Short mmCIF file of N, CA and C in Angstrom, two decimals:
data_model
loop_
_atom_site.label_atom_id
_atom_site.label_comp_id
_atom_site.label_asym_id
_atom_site.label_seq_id
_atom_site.Cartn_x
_atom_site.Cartn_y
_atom_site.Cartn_z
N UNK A 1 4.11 13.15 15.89
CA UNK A 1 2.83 12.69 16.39
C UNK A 1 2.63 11.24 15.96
N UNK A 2 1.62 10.54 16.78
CA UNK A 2 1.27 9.33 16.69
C UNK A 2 0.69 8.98 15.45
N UNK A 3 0.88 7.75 15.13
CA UNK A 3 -0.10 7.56 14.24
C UNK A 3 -1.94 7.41 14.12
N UNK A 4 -2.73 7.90 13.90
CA UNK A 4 -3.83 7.62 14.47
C UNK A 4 -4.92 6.88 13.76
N UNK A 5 -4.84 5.48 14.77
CA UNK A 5 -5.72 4.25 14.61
C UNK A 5 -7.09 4.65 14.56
N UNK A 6 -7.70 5.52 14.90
CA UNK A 6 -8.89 6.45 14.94
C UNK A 6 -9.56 6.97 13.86
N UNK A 7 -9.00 7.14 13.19
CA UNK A 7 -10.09 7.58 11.49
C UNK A 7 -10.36 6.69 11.01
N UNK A 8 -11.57 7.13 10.32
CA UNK A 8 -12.52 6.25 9.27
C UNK A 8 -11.99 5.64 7.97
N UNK A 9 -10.70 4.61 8.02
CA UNK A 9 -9.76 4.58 7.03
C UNK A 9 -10.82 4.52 5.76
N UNK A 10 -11.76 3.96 5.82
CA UNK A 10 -12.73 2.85 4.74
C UNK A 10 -13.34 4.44 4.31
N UNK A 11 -13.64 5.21 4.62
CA UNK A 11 -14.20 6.41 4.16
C UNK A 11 -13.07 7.55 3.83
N UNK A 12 -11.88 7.35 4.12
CA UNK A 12 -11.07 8.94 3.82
C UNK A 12 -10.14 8.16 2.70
N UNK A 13 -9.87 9.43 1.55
CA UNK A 13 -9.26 9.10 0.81
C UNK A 13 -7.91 10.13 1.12
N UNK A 14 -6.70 9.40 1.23
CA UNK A 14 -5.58 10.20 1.58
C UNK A 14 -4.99 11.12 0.83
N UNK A 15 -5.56 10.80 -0.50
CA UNK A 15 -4.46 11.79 -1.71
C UNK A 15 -5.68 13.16 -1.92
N UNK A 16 -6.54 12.52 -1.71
CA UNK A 16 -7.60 14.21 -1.07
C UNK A 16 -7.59 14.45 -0.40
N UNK A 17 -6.99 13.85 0.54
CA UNK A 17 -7.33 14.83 2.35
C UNK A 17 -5.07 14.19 3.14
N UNK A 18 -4.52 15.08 2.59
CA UNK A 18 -3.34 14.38 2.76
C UNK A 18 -2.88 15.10 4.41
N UNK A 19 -4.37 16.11 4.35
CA UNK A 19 -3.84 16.72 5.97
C UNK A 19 -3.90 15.69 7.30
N UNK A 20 -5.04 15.05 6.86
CA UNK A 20 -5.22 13.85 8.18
C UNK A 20 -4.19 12.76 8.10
N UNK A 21 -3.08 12.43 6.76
CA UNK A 21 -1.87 11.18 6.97
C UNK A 21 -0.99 11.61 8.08
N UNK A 22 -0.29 10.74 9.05
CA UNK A 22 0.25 10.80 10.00
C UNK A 22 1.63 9.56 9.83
N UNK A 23 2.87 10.55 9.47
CA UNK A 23 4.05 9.64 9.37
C UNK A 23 3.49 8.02 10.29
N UNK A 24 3.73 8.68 11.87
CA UNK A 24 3.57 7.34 12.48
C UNK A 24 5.37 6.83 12.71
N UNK A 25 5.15 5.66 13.07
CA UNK A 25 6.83 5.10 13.34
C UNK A 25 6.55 3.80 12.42
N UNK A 26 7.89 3.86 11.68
CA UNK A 26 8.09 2.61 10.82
C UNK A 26 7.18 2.16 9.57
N UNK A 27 6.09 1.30 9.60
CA UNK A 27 4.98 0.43 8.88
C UNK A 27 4.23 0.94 9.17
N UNK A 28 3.68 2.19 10.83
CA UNK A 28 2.25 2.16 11.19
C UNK A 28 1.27 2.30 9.85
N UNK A 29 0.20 1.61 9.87
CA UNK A 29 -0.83 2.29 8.75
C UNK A 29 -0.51 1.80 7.36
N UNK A 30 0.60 0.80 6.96
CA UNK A 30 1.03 0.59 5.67
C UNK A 30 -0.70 -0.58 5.28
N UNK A 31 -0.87 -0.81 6.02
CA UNK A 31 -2.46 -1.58 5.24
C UNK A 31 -3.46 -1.04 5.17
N UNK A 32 -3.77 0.03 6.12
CA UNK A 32 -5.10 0.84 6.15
C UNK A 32 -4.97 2.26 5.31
N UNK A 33 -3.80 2.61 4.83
CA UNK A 33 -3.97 4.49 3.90
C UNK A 33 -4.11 4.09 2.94
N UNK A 34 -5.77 4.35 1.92
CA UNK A 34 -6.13 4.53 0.65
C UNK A 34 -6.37 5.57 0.26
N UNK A 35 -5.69 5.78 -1.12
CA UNK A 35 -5.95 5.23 -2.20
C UNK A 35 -4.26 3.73 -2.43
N UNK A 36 -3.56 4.65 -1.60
CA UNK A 36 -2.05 3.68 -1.53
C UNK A 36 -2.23 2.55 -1.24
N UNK A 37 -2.42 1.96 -0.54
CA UNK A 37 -2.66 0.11 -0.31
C UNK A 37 -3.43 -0.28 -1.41
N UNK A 38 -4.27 -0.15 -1.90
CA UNK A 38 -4.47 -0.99 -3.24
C UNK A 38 -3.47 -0.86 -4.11
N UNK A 39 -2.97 0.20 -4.37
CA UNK A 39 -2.18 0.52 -5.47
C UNK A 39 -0.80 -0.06 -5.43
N UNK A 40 -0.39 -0.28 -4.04
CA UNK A 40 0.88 -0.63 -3.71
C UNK A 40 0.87 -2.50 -3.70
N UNK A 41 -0.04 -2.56 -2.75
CA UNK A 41 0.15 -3.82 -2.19
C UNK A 41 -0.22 -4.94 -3.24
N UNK A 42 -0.87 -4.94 -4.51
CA UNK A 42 -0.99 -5.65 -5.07
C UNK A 42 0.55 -5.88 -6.01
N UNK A 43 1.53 -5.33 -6.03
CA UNK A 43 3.29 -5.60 -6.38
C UNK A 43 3.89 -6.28 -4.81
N UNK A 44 3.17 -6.02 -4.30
CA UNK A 44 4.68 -6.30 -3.10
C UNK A 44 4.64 -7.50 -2.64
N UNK A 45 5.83 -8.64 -2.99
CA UNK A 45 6.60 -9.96 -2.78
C UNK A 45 7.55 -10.25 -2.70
N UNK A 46 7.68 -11.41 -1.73
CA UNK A 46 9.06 -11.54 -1.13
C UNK A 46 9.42 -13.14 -1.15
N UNK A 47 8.78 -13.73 -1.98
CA UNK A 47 9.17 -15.24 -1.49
C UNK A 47 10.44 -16.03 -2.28
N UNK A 48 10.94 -15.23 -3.19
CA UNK A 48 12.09 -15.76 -3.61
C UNK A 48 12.58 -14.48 -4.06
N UNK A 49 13.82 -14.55 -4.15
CA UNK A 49 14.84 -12.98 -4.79
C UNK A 49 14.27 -12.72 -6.17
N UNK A 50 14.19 -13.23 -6.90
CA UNK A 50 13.51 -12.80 -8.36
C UNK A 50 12.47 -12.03 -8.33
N UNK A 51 11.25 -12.70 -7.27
CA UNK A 51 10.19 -12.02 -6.87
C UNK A 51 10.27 -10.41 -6.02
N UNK A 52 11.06 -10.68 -5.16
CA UNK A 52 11.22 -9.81 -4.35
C UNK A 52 12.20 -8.39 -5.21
N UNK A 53 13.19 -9.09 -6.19
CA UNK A 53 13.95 -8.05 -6.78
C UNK A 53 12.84 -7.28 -8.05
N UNK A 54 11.56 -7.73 -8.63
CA UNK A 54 10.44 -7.49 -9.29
C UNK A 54 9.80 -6.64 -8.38
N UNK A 55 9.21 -6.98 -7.48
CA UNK A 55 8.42 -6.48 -6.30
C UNK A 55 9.20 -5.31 -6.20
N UNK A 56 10.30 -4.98 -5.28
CA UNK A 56 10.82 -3.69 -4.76
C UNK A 56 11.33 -3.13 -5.97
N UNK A 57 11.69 -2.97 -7.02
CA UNK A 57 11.85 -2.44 -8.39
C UNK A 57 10.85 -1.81 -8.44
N UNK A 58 9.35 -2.10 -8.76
CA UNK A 58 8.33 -1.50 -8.70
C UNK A 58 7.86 -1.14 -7.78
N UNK A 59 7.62 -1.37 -6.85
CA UNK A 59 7.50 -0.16 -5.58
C UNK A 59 8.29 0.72 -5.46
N UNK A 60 9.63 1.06 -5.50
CA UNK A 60 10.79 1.50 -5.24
C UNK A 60 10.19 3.10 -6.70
N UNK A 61 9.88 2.16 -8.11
CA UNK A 61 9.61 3.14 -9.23
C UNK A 61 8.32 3.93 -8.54
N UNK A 62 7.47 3.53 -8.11
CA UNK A 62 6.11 3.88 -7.65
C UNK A 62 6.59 5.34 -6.55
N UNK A 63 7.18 5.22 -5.68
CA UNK A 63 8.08 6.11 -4.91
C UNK A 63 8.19 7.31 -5.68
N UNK A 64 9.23 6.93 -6.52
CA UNK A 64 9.98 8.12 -7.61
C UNK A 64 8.81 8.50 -8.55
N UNK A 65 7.30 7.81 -8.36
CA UNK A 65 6.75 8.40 -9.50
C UNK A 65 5.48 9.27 -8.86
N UNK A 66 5.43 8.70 -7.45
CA UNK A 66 5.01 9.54 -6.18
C UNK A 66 5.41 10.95 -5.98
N UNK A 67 6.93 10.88 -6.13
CA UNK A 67 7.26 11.89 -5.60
C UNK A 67 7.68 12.76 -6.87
N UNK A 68 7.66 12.50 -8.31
CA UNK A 68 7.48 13.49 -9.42
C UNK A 68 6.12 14.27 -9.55
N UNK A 69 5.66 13.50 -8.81
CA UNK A 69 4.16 14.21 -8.26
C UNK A 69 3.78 14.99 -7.49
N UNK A 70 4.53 14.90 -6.74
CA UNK A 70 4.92 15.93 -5.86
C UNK A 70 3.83 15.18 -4.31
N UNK A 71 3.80 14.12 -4.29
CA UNK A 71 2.65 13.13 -3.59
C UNK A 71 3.40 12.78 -2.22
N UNK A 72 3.64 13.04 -1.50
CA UNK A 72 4.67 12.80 -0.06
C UNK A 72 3.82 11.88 0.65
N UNK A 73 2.18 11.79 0.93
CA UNK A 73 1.64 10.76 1.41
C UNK A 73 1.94 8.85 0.65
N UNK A 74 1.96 9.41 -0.68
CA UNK A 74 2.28 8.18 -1.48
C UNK A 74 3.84 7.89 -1.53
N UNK A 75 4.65 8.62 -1.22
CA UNK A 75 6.06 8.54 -1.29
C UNK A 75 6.27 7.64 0.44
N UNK A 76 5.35 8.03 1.22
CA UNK A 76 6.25 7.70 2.76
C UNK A 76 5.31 5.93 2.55
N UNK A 77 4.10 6.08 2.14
CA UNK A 77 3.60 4.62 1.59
C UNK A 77 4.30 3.89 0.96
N UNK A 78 5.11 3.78 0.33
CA UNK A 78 5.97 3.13 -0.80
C UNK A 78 7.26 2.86 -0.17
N UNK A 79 7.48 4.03 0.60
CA UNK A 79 8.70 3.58 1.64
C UNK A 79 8.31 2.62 2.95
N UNK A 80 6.97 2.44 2.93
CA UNK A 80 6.57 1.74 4.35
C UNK A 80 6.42 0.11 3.75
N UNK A 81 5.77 0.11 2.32
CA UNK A 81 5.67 -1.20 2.13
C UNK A 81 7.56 -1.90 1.28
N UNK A 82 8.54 -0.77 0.80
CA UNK A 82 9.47 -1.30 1.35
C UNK A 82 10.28 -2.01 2.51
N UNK A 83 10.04 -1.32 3.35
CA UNK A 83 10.44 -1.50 5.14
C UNK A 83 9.51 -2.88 5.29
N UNK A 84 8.35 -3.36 4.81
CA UNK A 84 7.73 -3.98 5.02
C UNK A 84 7.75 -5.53 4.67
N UNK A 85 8.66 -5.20 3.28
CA UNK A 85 9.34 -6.00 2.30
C UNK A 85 10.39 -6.68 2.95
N UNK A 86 11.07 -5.86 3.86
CA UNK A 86 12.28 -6.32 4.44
C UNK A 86 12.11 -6.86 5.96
N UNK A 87 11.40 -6.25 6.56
CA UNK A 87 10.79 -6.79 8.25
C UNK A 87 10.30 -8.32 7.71
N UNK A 88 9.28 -8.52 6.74
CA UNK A 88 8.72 -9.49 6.61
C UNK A 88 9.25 -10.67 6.45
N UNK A 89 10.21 -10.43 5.19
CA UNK A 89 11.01 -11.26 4.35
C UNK A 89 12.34 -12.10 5.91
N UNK A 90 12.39 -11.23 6.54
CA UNK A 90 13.49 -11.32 7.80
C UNK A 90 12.80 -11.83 8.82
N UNK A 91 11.13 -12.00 9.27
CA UNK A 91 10.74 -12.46 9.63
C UNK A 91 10.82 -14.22 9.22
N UNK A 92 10.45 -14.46 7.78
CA UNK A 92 10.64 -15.85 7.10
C UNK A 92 11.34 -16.21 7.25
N UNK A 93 13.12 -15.17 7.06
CA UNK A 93 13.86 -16.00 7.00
C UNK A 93 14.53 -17.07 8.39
N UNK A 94 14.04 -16.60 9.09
CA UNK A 94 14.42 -16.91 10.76
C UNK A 94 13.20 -17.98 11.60
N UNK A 95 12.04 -18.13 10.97
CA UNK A 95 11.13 -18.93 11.24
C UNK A 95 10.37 -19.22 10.16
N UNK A 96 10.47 -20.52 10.04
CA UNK A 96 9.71 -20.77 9.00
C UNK A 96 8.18 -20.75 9.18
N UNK A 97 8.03 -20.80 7.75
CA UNK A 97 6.29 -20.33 8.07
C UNK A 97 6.09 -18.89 8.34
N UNK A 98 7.01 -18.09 8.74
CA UNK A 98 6.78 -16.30 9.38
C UNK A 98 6.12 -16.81 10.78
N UNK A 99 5.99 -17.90 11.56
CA UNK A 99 5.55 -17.72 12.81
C UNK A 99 6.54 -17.84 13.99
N UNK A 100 6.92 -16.78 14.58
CA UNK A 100 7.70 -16.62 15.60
C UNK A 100 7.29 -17.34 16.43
N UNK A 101 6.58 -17.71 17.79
CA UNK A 101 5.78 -18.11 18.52
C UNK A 101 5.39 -19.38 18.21
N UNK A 102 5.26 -20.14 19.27
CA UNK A 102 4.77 -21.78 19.38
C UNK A 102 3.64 -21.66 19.96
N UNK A 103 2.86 -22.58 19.87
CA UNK A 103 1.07 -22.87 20.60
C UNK A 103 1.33 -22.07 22.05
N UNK A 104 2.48 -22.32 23.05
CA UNK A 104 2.57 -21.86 24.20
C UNK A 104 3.17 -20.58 24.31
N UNK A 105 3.14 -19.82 23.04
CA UNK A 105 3.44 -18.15 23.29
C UNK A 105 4.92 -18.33 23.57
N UNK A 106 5.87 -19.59 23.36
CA UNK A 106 7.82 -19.72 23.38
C UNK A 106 8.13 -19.29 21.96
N UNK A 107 8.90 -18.42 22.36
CA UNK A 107 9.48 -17.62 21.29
C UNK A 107 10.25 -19.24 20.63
N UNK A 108 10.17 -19.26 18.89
CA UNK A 108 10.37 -20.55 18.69
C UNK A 108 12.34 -20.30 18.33
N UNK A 109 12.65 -21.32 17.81
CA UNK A 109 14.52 -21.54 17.59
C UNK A 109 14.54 -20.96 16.11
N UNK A 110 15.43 -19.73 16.29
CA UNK A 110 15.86 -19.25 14.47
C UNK A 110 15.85 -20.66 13.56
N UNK A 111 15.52 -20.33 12.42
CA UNK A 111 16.22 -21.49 11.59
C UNK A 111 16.01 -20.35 10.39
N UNK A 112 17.42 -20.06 9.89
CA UNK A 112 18.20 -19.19 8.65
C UNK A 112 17.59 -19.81 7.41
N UNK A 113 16.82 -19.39 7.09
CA UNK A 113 16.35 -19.43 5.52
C UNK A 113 17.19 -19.15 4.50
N UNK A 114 17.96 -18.99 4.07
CA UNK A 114 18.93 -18.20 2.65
C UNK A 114 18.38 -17.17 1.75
N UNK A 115 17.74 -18.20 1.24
CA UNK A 115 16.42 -17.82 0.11
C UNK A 115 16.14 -16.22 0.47
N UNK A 116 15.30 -16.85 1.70
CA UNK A 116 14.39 -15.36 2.65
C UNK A 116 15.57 -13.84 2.62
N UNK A 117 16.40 -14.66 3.37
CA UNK A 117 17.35 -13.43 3.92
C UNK A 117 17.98 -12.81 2.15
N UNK A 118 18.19 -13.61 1.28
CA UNK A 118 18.20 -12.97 -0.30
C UNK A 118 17.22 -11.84 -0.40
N UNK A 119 16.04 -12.00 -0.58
CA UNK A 119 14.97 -11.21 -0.11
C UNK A 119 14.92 -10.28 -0.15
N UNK A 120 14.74 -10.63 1.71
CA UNK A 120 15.46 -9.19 2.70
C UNK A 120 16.25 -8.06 2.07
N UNK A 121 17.69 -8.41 1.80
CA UNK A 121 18.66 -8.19 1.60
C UNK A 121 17.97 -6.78 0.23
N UNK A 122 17.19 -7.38 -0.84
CA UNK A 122 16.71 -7.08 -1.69
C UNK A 122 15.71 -5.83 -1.18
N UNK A 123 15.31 -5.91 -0.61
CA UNK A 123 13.91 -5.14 0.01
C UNK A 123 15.06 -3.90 0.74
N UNK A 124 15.54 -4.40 1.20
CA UNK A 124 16.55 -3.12 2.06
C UNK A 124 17.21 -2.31 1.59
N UNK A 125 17.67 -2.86 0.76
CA UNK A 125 18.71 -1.91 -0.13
C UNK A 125 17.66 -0.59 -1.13
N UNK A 126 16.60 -0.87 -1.75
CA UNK A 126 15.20 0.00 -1.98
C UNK A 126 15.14 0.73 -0.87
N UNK A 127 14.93 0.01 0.23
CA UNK A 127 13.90 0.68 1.56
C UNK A 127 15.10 1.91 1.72
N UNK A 128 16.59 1.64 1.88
CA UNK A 128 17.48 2.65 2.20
C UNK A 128 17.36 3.78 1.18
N UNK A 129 17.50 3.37 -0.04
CA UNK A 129 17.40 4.60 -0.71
C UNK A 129 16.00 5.23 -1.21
N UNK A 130 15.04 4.60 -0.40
CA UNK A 130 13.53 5.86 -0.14
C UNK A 130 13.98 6.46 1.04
N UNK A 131 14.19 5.86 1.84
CA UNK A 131 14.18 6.46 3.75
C UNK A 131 15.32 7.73 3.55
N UNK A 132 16.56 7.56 2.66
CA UNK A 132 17.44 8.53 2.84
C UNK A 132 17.36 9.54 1.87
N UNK A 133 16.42 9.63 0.68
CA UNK A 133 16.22 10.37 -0.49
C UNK A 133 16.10 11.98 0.57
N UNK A 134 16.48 12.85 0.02
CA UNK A 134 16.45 14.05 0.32
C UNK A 134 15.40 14.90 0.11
N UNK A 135 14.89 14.56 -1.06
CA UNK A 135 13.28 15.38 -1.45
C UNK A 135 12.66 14.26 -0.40
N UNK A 136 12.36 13.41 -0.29
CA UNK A 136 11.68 12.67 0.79
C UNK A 136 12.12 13.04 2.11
N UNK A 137 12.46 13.14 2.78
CA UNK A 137 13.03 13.82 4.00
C UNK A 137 12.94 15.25 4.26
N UNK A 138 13.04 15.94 2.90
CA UNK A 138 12.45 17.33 3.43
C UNK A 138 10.76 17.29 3.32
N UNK A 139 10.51 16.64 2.32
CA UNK A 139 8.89 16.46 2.11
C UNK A 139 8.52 16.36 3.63
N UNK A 140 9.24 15.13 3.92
CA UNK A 140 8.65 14.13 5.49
C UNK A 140 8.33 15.67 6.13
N UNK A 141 9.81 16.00 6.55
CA UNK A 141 9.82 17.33 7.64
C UNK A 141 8.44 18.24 7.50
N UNK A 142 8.46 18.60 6.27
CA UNK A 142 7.14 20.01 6.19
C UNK A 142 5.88 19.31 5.92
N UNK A 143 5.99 18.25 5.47
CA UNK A 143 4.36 17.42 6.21
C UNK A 143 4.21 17.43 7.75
N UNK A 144 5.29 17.01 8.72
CA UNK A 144 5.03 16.34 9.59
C UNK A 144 5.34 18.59 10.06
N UNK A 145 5.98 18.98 9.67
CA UNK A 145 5.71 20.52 10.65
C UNK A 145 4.01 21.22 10.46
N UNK A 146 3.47 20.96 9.01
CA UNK A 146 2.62 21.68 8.74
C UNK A 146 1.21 21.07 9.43
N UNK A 147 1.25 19.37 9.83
CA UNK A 147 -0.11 19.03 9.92
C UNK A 147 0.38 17.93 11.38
N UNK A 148 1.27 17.81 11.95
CA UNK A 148 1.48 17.12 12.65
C UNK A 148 1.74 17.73 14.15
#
């Protein structure tokens, strides 16, 4: 099922009501599910590898400490602002500034960052081993069978 743009994000708290979270595809919802976006998003950076290898370290722990919890809404969060870590960072590294697009809506000319794509590189390698974890994947499944 979709993700749904439709609830009262500012009023539902997800880790009490984990029946209304909705996988979604990819990032959907990585800024709007609280109590997770505060908790997450104040670690997550990407502007140099040091940062970014700090950043996904601790998100990446946040995951594993999600899911000793037995927390699958906070586990697929932690995997989204990984994925997020790495879309982003890959966004920079290919346009500077992160803006794809010129004043006239022309997709603008790559220009390879290093730095960025370090990053990336950093963010992905985390993001793979949340997305492929096995307690996370069966979690995913019987969330997404039981309420989806």
């Amino acid at each position: 099922m979709a993700f749904d743009y439709d609830l009262d994000f500012e009023m539902i708290d997800f880790r009490k009501n984990p029946e209304l979270y909705r996988v979604g595809r990819g990032e959907q919802g990585v800024l709007l599910v609280e109590p997770y976006k505060s908790e997450i998003l104040q670690h997550w950076r990407f502007k140099t590898p040091e940062i970014a290898e700090e950043s996904s370290d601790k998100i990446y722990q946040m995951f594993l400490d999600y899911k000793e919890k037995g927390d699958f809404v906070g586990m697929d969060m932690a995997r989204k602002f990984l994925q997020m870590g790495y879309t982003r960072a890959r966004r920079y590294t290919n346009y500077k500034g992160g803006k794809k697009y010129d004043e006239d809506g022309k997709v603008k000319e790559r220009q390879i960052d290093p730095v960025k794509a370090e990053s990336a590189a950093i963010f992905k390698e985390k993001w793979k081993l949340a997305r492929e974890d096995k307690d996370y994947l069966m979690r995913k499944k019987d969330h997404q069978k039981k309420y989806e």
